[in-house]
Every structure is written in C-alpha cells, then in structure tokens.
mmCIF file of C-alpha atoms in Angstrom:
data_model
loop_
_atom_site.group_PDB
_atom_site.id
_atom_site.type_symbol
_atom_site.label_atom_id
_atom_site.label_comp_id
_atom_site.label_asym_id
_atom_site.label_seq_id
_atom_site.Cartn_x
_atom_site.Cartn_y
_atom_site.Cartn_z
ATOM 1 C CA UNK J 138 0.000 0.000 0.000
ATOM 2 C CA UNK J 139 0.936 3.288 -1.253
ATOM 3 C CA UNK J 140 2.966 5.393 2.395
ATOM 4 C CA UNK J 141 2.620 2.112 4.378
ATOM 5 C CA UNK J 142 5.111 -0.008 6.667
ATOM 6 C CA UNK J 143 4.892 -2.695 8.627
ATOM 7 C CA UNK J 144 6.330 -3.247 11.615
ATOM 8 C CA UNK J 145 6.342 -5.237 14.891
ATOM 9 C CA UNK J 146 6.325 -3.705 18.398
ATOM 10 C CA UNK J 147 7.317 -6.366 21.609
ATOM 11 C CA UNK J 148 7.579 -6.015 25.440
ATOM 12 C CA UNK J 149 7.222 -7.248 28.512
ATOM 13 C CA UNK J 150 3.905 -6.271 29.357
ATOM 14 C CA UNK J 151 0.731 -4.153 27.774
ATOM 15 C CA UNK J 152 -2.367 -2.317 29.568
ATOM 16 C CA UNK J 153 -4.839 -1.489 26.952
ATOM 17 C CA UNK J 154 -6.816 0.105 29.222
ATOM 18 C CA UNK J 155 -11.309 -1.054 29.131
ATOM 19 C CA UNK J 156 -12.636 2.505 30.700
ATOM 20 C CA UNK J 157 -15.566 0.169 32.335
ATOM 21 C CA UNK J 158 -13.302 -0.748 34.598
ATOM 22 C CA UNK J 159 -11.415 2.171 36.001
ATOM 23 C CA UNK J 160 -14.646 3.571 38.105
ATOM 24 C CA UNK J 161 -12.818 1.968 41.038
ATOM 25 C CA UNK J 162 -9.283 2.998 40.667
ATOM 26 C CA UNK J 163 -8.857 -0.790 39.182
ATOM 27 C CA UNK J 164 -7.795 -1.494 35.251
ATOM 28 C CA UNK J 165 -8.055 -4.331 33.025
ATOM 29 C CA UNK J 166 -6.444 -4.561 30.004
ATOM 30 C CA UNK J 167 -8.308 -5.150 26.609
ATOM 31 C CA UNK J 168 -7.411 -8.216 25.394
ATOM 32 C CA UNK J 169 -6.028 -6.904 21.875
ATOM 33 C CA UNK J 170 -4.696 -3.239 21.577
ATOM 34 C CA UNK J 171 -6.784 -1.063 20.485
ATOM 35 C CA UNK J 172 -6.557 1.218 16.986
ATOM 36 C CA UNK J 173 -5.859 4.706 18.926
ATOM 37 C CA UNK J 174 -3.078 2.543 20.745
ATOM 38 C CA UNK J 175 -1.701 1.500 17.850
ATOM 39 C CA UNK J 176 -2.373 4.632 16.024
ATOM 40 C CA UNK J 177 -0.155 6.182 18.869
ATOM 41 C CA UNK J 178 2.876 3.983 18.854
ATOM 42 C CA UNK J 179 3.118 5.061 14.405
ATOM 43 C CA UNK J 180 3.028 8.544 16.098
ATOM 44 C CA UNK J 181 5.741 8.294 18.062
ATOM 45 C CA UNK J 182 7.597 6.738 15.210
ATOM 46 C CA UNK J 183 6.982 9.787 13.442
ATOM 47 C CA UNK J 184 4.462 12.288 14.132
ATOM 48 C CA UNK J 185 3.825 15.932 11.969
ATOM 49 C CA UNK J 186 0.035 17.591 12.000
ATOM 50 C CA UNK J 187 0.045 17.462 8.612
ATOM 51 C CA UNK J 188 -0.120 13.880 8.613
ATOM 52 C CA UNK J 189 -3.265 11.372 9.733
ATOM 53 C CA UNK J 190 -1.697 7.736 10.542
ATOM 54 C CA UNK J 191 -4.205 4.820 9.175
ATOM 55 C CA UNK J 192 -3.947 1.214 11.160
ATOM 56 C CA UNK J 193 -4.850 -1.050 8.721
ATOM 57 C CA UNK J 194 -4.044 -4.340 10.390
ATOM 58 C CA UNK J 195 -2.519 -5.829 13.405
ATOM 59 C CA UNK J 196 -1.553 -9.649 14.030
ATOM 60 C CA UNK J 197 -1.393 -11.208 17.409
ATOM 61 C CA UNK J 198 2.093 -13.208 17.311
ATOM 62 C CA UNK J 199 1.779 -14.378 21.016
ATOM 63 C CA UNK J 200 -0.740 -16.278 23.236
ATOM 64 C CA UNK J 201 -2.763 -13.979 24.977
ATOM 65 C CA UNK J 202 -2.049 -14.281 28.640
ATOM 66 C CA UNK J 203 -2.697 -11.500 31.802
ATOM 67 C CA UNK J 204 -1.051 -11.041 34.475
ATOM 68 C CA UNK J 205 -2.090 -9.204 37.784
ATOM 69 C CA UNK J 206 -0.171 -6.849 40.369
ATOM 70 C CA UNK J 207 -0.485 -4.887 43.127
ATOM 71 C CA UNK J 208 0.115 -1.226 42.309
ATOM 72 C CA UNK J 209 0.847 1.996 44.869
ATOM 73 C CA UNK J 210 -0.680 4.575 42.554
ATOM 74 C CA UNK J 211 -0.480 8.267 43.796
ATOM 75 C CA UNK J 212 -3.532 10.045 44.718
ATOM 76 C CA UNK J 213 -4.677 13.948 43.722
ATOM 77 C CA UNK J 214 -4.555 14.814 47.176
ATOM 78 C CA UNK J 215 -0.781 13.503 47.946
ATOM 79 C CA UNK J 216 -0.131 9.901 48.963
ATOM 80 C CA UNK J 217 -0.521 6.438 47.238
ATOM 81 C CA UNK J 218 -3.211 4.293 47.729
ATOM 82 C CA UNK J 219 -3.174 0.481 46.870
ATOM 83 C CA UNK J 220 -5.025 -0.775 43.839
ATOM 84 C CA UNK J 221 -4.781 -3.711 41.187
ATOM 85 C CA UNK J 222 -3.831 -3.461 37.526
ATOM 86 C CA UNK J 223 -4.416 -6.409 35.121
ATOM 87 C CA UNK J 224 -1.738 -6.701 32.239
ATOM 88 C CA UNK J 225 -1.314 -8.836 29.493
ATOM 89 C CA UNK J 226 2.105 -10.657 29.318
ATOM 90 C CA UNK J 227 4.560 -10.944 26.667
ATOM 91 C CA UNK J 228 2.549 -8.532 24.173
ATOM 92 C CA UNK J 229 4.131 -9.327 20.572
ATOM 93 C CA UNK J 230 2.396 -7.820 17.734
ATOM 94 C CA UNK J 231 2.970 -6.882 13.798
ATOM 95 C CA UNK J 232 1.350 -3.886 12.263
ATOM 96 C CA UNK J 233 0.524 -2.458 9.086
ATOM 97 C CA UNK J 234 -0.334 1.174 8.873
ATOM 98 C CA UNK J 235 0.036 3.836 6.267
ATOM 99 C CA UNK J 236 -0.725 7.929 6.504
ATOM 100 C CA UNK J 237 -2.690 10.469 4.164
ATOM 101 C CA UNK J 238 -2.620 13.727 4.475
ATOM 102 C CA UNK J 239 -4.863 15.725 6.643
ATOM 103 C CA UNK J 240 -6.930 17.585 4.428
ATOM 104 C CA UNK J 241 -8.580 19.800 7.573
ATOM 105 C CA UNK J 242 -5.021 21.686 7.855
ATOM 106 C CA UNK J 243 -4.971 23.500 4.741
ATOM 107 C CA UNK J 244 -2.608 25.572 6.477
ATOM 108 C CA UNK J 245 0.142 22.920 6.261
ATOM 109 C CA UNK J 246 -0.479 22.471 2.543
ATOM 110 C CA UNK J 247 2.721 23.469 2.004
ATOM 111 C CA UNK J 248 4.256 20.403 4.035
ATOM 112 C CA UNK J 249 2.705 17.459 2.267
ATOM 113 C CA UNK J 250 5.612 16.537 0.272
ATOM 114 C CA UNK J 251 4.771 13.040 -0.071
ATOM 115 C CA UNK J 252 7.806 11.529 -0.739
ATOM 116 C CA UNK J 253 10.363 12.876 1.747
ATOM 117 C CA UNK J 254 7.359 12.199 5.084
ATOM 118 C CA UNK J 255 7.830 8.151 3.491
ATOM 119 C CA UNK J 256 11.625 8.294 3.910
ATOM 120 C CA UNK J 257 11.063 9.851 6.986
ATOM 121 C CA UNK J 258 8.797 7.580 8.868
ATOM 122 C CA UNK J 259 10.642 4.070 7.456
ATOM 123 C CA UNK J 260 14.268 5.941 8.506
ATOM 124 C CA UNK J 261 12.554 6.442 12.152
ATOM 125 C CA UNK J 262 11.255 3.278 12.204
ATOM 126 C CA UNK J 263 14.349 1.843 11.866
ATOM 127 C CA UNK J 264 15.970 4.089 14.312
ATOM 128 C CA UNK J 265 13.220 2.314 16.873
ATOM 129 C CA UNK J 266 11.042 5.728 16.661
ATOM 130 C CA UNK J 267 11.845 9.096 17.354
ATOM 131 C CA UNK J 268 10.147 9.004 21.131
ATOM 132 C CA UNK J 269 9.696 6.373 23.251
ATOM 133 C CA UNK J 270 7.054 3.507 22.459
ATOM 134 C CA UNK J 271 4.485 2.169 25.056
ATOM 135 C CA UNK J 272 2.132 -0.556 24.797
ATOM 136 C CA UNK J 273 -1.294 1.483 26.213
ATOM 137 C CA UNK J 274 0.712 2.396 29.252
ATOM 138 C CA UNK J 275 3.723 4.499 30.210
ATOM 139 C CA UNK J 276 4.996 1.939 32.119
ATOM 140 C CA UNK J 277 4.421 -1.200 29.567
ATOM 141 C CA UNK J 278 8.132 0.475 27.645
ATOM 142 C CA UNK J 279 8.033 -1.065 24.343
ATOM 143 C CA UNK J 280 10.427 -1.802 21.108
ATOM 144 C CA UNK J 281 9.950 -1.553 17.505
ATOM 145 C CA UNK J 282 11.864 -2.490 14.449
ATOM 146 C CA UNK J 283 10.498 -3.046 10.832
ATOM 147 C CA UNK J 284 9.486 -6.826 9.532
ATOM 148 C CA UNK J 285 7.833 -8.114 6.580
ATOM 149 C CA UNK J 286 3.710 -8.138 8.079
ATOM 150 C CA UNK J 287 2.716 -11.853 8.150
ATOM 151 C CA UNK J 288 6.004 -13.978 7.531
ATOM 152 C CA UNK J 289 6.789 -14.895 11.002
ATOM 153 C CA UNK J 290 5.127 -18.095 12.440
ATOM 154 C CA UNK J 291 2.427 -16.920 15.171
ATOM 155 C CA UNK J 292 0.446 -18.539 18.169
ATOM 156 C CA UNK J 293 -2.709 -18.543 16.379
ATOM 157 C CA UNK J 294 -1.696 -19.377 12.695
ATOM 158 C CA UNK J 295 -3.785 -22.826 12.951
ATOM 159 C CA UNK J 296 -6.625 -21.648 15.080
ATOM 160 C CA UNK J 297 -9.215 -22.020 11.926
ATOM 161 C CA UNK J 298 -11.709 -19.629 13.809
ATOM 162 C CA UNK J 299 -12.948 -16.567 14.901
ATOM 163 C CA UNK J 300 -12.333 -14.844 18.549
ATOM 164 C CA UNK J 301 -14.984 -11.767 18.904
ATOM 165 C CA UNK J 302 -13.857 -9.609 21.626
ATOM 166 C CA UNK J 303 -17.409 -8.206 22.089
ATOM 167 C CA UNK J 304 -17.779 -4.004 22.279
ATOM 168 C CA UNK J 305 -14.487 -2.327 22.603
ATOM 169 C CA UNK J 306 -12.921 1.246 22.332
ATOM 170 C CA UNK J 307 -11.407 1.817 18.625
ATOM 171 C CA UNK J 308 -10.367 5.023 19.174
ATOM 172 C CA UNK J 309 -10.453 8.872 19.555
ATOM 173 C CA UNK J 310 -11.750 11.625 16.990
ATOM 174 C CA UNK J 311 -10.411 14.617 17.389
ATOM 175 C CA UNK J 312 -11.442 18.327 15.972
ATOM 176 C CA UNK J 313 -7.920 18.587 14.032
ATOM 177 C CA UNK J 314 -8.373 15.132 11.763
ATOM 178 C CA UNK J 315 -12.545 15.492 11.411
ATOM 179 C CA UNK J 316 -13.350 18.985 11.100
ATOM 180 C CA UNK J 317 -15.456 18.995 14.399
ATOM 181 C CA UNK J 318 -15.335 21.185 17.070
ATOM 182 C CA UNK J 319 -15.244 18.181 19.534
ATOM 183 C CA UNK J 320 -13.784 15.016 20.859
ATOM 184 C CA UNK J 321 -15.348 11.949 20.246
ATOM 185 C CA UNK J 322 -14.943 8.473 21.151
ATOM 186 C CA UNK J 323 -15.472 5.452 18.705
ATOM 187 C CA UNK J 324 -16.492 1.526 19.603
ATOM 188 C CA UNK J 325 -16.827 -1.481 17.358
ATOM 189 C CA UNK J 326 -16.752 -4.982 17.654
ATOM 190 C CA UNK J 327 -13.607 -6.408 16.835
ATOM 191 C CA UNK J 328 -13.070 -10.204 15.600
ATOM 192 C CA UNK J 329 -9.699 -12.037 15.437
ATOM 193 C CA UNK J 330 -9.188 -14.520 12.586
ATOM 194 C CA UNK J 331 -6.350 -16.907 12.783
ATOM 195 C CA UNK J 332 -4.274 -13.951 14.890
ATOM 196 C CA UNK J 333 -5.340 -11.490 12.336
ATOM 197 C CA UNK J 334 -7.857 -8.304 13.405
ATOM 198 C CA UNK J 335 -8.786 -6.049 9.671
ATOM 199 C CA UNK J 336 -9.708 -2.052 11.508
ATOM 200 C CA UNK J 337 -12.615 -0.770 9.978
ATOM 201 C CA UNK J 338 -11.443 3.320 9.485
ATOM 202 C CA UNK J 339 -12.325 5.518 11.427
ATOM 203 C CA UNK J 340 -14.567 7.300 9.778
ATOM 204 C CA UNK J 341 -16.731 4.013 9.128
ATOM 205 C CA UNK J 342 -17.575 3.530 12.745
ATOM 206 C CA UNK J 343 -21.152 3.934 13.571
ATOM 207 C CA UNK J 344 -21.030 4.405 17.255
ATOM 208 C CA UNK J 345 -19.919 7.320 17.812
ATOM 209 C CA UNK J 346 -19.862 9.524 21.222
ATOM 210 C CA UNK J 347 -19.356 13.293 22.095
ATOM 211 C CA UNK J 348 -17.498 13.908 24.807
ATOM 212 C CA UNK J 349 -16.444 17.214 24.550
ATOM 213 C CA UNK J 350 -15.813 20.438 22.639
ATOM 214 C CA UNK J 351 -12.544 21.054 21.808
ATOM 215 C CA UNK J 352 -10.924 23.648 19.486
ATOM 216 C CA UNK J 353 -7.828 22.332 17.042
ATOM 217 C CA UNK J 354 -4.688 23.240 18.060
ATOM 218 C CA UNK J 355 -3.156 25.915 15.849
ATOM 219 C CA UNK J 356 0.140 24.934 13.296
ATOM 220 C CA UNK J 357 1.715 26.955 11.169
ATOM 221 C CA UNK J 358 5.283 27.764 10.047
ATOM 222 C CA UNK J 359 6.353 28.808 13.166
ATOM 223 C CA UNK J 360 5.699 26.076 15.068
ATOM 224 C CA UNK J 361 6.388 23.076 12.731
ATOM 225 C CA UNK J 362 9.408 21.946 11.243
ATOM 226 C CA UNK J 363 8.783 21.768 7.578
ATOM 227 C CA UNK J 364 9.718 18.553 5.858
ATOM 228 C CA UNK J 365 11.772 19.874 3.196
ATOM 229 C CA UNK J 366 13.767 20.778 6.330
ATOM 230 C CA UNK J 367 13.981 18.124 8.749
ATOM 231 C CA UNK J 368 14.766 15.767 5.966
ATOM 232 C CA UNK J 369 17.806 18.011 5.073
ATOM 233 C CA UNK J 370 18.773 17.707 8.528
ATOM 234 C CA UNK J 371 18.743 14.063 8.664
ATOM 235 C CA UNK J 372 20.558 13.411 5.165
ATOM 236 C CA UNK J 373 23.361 15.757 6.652
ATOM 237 C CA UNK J 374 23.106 13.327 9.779
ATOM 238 C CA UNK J 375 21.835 15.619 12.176
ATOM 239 C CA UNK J 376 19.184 13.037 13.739
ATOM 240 C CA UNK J 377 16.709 10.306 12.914
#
C-alpha cells in the first residue's frame, strides 16, 4: 500500500486500558490493543500535524495471557493508595499502517511533500522511533523495528476460527483530523481470525460519542518543522 510499513512492536507487558473498569481505581487490560493505541505507537515513530496515521491491520504473534499486580498509585490529594492493575504478558504484535494527508489543515499544505514524510517515517522506524514507544501504558516500555507483516510463524496461525472480543474502544476523533469542534470516542466490535484483526477506518464507525468540545490546536510555520527541512537535517546526519 501506497505510504505504508509494517512493523512489529514487543515487550514485557501491555495495559490497553477497558474505561468500564477504572470507576474503582482498578484497570483491566483489553485483550487486543486497540486502533488509537496503535495509532499512537506510528506517532511516536513519526508524528507531523500534517499527517493522519491509518492502522490497517494488526496480528497477534503471542498467546494472549494476563497477568495481575499490586500497584501503589499516587492520589490527587498527595499519597498512594493500593489498587490492582491487570496486564497482558509478553505482548508481541505486527502492524501495518500507512498515513494520508490531513486535508482539515490547509494551512500545512505546504508540508505534504509526499515523498520525503515516506523516507522519513521508514528511517525512524528503523531508528526504533523518534520518542519512546508504550504498549497502552507508560509503564508497559516497548520496542519496535520493521518486519515483513505476516512472515513470522504466530500462536494462532492454525486456530481455523474466529475470537470476537465483544464491544471495545477503537479510538479517539479529534477536531484537528474530522473537522469537528469536539472530541469523540469510537467503539466497534472487533473479531480475530487466525491472529489477524482487519480495523474498519475511522470514519466508518457507527457508534460514535461526544465527549467534549474542543478547538484544534493551531500549526503553522512557526511552530512546525517543515519537511523539506527536517529531511535536510537528517541526510546531513543531524538526527533520525
């Protein structure tokens, strides 16, 4: 696909966060990460406004297990308190995403040089990302590196079925990438076949919620790095 890559992203431990389950200071992971998860770790590959990142795909290379532990959180008001956090263990998963460009930010028209944001994103991914990379949690620390999406044997290669994972969280719409004036959350119904979970886009979930207004952040020249630029800076090996 035209901007894509494919990658995987490992570690030792995931929290995909359900919300149902925070109300009392617990959490309990998802069982599969969800697209705004994923959609964050290609953004801290390589992130610019002028860019949307698309999760096409995802593959499940590992068993999924959980694992619980006791946690000292801190509370608002100073002090920890004692609560339990359920994680899944050994997260292992391969990706395919691509990017278009975000037609609300005419403003950054003059930053959607195709070509050079490609070179860009696969040189980062190979640098393991230009910030750190998480798996739904700041402390689930993550790694990726590029691989060829679907060569590698996986647990559930043979499982000749379908795993539905009921209602889940897909992900987050925000003012700058629909042209709204506020935040909205997305669900769907995600099913697994033989490891393998297909994203419907964003924009083709029907259950949508308001949350919130919110006003798009402003980006202009003097706040973003043209492309043109930073990829002169990395060709005269200032950075990844």
């Amino acid at each position: 696909m035209r901007n894509s890559i494919e990658f995987k992203v490992y570690g030792k431990y995931a929290l995909f966060t359900d919300p149902l389950t925070k109300l009392g200071g617990e959490k309990l992971t998802y069982s599969v990460p969800t697209y705004q998860a994923l959609k964050g770790i290609v953004e801290s590959i390589y992130w610019k406004p002028t860019l949307i990142m698309i999760i096409d795909e995802v593959r499940v290379m590992n068993a999924i297990r959980m694992e619980s532990k006791g946690i000292r959180p801190m509370e608002y008001g100073g002090g920890n308190t004692l609560a339990n956090y359920t994680y899944l263990k050994d997260p292992h998963y391969e990706v395919r995403a691509h990017f278009i460009f975000n037609e609300n930010r005419p403003d950054l028209a003059h930053d959607r040089n195709e070509h050079k944001h490609h070179n860009i994103l696969k040189r980062s991914l190979e640098a393991g990302g230009r910030r750190d990379i998480f798996l739904g949690a700041r402390e689930c620390q993550a790694y990726v590196e590029p691989c060829v999406f679907g060569e590698e044997p996986g647990y559930y290669d043979n499982y000749n079925g379908e795993i539905h994972f009921g209602s889940m969280v897909h992900g987050i719409n925000y003012p700058d990438e629909t042209g709204r004036d506020q935040m909205e959350v997305r669900l769907w119904n995600p099913v697994m076949k033989n490891g393998y979970i297909q994203f419907d886009r964003p924009e083709d979930c029907t259950k949508v919620r308001r949350i919130a207004d919110m006003q798009p952040k402003p980006f202009d020249r003097n706040n973003v790095q043209a492309v043109d630029e930073l990829f002169e800076e990395i060709e005269a090996g200032g950075h990844s």
